Short mmCIF file of C-alpha atoms in Angstrom, two decimals:
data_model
loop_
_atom_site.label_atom_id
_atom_site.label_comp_id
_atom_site.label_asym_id
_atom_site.label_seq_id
_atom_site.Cartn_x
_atom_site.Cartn_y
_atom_site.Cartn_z
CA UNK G 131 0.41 -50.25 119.84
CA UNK G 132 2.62 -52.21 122.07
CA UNK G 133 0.76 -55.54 123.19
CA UNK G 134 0.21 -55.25 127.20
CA UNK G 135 0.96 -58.85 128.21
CA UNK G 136 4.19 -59.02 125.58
CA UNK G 137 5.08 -55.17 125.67
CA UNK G 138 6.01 -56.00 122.10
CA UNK G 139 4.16 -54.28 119.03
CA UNK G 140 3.29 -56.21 115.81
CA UNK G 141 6.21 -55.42 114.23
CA UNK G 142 8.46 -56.05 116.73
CA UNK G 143 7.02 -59.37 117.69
CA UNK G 144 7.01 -60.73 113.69
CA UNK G 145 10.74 -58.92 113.14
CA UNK G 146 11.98 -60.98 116.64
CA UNK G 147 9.93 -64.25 115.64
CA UNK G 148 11.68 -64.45 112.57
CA UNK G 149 15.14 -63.81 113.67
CA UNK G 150 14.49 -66.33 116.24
CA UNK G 151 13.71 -68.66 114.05
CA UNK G 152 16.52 -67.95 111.65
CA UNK G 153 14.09 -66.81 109.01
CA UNK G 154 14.81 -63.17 108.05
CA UNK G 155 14.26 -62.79 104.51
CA UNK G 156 16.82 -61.37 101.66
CA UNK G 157 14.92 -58.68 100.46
CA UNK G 158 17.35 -57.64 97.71
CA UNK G 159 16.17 -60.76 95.46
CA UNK G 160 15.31 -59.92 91.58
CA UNK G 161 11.82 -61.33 92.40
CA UNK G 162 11.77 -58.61 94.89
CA UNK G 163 12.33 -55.87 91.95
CA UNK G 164 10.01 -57.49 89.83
CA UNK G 165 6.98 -57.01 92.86
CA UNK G 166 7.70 -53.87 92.65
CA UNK G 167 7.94 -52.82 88.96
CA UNK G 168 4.58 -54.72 88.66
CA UNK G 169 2.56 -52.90 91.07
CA UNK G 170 3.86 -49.84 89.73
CA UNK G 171 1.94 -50.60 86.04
CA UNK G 172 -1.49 -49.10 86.03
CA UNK G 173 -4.50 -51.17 86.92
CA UNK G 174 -6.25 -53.33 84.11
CA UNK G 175 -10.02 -53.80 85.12
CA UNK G 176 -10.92 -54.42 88.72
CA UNK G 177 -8.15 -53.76 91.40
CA UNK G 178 -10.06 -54.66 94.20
CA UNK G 179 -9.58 -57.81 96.40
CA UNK G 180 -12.83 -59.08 98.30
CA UNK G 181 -12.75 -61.98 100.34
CA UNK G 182 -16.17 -64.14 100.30
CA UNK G 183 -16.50 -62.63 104.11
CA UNK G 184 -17.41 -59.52 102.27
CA UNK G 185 -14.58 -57.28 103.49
CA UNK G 186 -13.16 -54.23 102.72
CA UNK G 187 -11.94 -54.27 99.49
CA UNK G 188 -7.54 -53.85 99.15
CA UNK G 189 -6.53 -52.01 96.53
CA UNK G 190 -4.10 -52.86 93.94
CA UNK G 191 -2.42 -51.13 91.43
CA UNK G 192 -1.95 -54.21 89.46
CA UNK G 193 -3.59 -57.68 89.73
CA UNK G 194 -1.25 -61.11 88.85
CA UNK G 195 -2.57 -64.57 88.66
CA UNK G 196 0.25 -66.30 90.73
CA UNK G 197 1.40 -69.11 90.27
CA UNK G 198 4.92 -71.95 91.64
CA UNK G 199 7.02 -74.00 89.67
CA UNK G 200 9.21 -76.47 92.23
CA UNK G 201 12.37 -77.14 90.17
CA UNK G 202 12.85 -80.85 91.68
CA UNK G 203 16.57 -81.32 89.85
CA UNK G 204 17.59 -78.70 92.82
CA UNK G 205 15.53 -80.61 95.70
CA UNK G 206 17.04 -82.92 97.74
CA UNK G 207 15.42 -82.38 101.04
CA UNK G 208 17.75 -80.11 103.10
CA UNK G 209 19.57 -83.25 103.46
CA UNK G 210 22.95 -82.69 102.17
CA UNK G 211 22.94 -79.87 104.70
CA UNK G 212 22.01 -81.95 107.86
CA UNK G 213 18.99 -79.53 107.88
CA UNK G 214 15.34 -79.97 108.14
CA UNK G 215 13.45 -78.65 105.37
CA UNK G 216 13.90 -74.96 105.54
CA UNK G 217 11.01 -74.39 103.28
CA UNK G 218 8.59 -75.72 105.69
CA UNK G 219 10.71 -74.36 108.46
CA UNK G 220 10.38 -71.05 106.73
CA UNK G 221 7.18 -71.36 106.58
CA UNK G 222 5.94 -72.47 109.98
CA UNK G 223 8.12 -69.92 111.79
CA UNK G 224 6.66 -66.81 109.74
CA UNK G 225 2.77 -68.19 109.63
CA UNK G 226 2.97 -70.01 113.60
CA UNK G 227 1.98 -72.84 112.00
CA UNK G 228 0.34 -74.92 114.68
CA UNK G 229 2.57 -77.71 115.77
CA UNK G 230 2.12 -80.84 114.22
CA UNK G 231 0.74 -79.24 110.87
CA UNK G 232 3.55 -78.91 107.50
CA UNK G 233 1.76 -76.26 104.91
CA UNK G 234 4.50 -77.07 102.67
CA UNK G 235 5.29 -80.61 103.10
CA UNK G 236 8.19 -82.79 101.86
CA UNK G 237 7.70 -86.46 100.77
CA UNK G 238 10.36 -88.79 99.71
CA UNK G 239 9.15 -90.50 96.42
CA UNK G 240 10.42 -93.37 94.92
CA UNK G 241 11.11 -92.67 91.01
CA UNK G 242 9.83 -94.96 88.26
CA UNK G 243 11.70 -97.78 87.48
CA UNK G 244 14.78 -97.30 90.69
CA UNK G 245 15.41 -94.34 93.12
CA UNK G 246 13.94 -91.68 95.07
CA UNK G 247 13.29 -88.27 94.93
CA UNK G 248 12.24 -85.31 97.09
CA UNK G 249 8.87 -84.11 96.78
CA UNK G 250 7.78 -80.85 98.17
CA UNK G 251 3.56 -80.23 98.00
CA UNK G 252 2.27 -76.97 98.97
CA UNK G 253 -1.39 -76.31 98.76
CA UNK G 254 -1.83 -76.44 94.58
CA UNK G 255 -4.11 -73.17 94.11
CA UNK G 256 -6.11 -75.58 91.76
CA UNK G 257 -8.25 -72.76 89.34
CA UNK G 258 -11.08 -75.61 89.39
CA UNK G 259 -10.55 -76.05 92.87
CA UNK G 260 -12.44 -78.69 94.54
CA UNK G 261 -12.39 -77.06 97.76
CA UNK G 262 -14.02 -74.19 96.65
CA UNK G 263 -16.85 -76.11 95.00
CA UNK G 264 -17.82 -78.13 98.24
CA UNK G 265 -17.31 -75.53 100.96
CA UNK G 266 -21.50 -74.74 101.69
CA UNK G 267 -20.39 -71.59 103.20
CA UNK G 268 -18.18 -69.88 101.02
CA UNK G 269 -15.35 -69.81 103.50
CA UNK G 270 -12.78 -71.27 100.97
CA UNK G 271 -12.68 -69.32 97.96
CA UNK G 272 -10.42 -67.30 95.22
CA UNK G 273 -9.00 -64.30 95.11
CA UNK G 274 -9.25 -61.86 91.92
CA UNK G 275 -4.80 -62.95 91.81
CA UNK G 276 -5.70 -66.70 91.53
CA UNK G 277 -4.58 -67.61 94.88
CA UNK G 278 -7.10 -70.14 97.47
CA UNK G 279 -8.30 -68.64 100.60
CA UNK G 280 -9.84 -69.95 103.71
CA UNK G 281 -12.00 -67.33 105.95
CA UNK G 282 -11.96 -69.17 109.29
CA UNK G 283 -14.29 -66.71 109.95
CA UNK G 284 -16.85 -68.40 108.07
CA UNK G 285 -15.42 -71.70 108.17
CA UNK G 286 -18.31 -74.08 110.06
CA UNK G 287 -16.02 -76.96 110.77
CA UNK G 288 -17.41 -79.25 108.05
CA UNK G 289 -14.55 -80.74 106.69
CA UNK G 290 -16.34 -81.34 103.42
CA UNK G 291 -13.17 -79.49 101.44
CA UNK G 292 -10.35 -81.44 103.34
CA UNK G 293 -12.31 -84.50 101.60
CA UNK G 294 -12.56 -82.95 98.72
CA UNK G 295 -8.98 -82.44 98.19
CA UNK G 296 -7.26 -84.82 95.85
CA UNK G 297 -3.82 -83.59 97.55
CA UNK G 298 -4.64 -84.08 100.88
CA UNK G 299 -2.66 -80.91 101.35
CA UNK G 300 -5.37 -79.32 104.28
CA UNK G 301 -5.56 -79.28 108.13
CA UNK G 302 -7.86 -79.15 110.76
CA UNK G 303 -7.74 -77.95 114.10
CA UNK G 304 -9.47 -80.83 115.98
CA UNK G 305 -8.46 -79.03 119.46
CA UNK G 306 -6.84 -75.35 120.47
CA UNK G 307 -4.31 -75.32 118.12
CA UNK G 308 -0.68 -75.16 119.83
CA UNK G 309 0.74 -71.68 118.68
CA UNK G 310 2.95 -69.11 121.12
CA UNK G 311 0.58 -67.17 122.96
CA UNK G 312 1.92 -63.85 121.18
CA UNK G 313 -0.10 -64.65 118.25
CA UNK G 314 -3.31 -63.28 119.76
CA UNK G 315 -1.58 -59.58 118.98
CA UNK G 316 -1.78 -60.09 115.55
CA UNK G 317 -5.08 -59.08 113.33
CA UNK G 318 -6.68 -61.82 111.81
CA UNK G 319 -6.74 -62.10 107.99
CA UNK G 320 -7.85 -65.10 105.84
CA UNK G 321 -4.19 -63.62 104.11
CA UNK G 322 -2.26 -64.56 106.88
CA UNK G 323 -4.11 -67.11 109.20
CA UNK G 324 -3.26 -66.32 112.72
CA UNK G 325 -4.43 -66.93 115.05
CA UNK G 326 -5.62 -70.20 114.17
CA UNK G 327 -9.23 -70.65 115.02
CA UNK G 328 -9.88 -74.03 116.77
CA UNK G 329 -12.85 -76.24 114.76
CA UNK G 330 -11.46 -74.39 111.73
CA UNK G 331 -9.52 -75.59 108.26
CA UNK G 332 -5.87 -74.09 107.44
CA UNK G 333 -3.25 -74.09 104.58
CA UNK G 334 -0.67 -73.30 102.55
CA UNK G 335 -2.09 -69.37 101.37
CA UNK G 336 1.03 -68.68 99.31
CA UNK G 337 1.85 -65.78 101.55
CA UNK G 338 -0.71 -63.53 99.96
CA UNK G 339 -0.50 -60.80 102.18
CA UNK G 340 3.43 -60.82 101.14
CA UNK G 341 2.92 -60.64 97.93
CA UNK G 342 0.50 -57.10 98.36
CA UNK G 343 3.47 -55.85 99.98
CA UNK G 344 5.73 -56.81 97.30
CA UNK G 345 7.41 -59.20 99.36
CA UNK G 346 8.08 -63.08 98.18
CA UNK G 347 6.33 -66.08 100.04
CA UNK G 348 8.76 -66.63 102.41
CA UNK G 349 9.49 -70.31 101.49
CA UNK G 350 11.08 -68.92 98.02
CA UNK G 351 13.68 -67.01 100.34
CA UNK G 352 13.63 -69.90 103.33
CA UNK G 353 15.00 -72.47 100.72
CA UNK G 354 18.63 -72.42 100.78
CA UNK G 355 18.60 -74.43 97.33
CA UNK G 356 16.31 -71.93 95.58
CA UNK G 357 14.07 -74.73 94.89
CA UNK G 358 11.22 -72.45 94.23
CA UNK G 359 9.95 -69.82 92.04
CA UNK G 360 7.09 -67.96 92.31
CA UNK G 361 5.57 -66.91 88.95
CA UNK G 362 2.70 -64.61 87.00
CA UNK G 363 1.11 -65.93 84.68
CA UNK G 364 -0.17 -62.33 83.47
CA UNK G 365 3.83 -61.09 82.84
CA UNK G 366 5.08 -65.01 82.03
CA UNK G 367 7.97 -64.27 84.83
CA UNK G 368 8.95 -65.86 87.40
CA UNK G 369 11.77 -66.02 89.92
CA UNK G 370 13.74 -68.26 92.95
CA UNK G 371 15.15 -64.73 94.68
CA UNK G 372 18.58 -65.72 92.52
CA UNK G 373 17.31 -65.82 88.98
CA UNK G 374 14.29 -64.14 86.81
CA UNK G 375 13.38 -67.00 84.19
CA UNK G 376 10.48 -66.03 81.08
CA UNK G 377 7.83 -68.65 82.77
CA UNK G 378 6.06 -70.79 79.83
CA UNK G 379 9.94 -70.95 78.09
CA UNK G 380 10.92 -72.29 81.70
CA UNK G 381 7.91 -75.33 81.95
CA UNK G 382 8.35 -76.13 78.05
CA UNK G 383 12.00 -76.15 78.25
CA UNK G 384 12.07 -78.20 81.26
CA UNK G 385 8.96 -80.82 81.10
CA UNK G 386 7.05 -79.36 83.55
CA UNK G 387 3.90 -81.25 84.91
CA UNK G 388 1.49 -80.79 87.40
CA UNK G 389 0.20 -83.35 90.09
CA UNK G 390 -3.06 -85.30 89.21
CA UNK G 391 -3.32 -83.09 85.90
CA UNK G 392 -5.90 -86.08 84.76
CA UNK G 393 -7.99 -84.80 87.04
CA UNK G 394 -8.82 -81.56 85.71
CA UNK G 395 -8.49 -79.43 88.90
CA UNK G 396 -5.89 -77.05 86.37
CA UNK G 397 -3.51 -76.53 89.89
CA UNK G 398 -1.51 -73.57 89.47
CA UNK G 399 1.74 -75.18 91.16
CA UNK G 400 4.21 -76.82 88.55
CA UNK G 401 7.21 -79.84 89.04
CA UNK G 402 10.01 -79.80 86.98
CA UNK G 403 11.11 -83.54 87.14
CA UNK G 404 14.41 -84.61 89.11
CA UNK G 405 16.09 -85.89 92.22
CA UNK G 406 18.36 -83.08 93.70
CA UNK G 407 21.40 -83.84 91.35
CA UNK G 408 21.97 -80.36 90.32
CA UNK G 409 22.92 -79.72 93.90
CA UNK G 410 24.41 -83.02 93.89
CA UNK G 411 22.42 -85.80 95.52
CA UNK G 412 22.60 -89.08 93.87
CA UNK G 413 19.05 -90.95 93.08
CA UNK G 414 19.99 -93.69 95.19
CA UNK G 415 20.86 -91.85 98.29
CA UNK G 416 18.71 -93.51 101.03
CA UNK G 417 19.13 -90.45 103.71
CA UNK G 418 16.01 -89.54 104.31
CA UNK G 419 14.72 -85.80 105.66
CA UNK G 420 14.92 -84.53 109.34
CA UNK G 421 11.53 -84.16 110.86
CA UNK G 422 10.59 -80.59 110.96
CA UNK G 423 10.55 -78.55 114.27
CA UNK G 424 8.11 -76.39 116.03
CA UNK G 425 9.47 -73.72 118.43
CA UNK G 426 5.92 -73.68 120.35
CA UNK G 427 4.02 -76.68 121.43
CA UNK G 428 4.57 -78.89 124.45
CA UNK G 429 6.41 -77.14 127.27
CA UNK G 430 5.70 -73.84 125.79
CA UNK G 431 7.76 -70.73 123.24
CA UNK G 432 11.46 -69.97 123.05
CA UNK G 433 12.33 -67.38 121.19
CA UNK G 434 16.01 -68.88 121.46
CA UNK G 435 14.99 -71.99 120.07
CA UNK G 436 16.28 -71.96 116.28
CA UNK G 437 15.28 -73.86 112.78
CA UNK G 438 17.41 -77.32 114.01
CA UNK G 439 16.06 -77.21 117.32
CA UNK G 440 18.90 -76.25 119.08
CA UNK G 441 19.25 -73.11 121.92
CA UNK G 442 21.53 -70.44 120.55
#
């Protein structure tokens, strides 16, 4: 139904967000196939997802523990196209991230011994997941695919799991978080986030209501290097939108590592080492990245206001 303030409906208002933004996905990707062929398999065990909220179970035909590999020799920051990064634009345009928050943040990292290189951290979907061990309330938790939740819902405003975090990769809304006013249209799901609920954690959530519709987080499509894969362990596959790669050949082949893996928090997010030379940045490029924009916030939404900021 058609929103009375906005006149739009929910599919309108995402399908017009998104093109505002400059984020319409590809759809045609391999990865896109692959979504498909795998919930087509027959179910193996339990096929329902229940949040810790204790809601209605979704059915699946088939359950994947997902996972990311960031392929870092492809990375260098959006900078070579005078962009800023489109992951994170990508992803604050389709979630309404609130301003001021990055769910998928770049860092520029200095290499060992000379250099720098472009780090992008998304939450790490740790399987031993501090978060999940300190919340008191249950509101951060797993899903039966692997993937870290947060039911704001539940959430009490605590803040014990955004200490807790060895990543630092969680937010808090200390005061009404700054999203267009649209976003009260949409349902609330832990899957998706939004609204954002103020006194509440948020985070990267890998796009897991995507992924039910056998859709791609949309920062695998938003990066125009095809940086990122997203990967099941259960089929070893995983994919960037261009290419389908067998996924423990990929991270042996390639020296994969995790962050803080002496910590034993087993993330499910994977770095293969490098500093953007296969798309041709030298290591001792100084440019650093454009800060990322919000098209909310401040004076209020544009719809006309794209990824760089500018009118169209």
């Amino acid at each position: 139904m058609p929103d009375k303030e906005t006149g739009l409906n929910r599919r309108e208002f995402i399908t017009k967000s998104a093109a505002g933004m400059g984020l319409v996905a590809i759809m045609s990707s391999p990865l896109v196939e692959i979504l498909k062929l795998k919930r087509d398999k027959p179910a193996e065990g339990n096929s329902q997802i229940t949040s810790a909220a204790g809601d209605a179970p979704k059915n699946a035909k088939r359950l994947g523990q997902w996972c990311m590999v960031l392929d870092l020799r492809r990375c260098d920051g959006c900078t070579g196209l005078d962009l800023p990064p489109q992951c994170t634009q990508a992803c604050t345009g389709y979630h309404f991230v609130p301003k001021g928050q990055e769910w998928i943040q770049i860092f520029k990292t200095e290499l060992q011994g000379d250099g720098s290189y472009f780090l992008p951290t998304p939450c790490m979907h740790c399987e031993n997941a501090p978060c999940v061990n300190v919340c008191p309330v249950a509101a951060t938790y797993h899903t039966d695919e692997g993937v870290v939740l947060i039911d704001q819902r539940r959430c009490i405003g605590c803040r014990m799991c955004l200490g807790a975090c060895p990543y630092q990769r969680r937010f808090f809304n200390w005061g009404t978080p700054e999203q267009p006013p649209e976003v009260n249209s949409i349902p609330y799901s832990p899957e998706r986030q939004v609204p954002a609920i103020r006194g509440t954690a948020m985070k990267c959530d890998l796009c897991a209501n995507m992924l039910h519709d056998d859709e791609p987080p949309v920062c695998v499509n938003g990066c125009p290097r095809k940086v990122i894969y997203i990967g099941d362990l259960t089929e070893d596959i995983a994919s960037n939108g261009k290419e389908v790669v067998k996924l423990s050949r990929f991270l042996a082949e390639n020296n994969a590592y995790h962050l803080k893996e002496e910590l034993g928090t087993q993330p499910k997010v994977w770095f293969i080492p490098g500093h953007g030379e296969a798309v041709g940045r030298d290591a001792y490029d100084t440019k650093d990245r454009l800060p990322s924009v919000w098209a909310w916030g401040g004076d209020g939404f544009d719809y006309r206001i794209n990824v760089v900021g500018q009118k169209q």
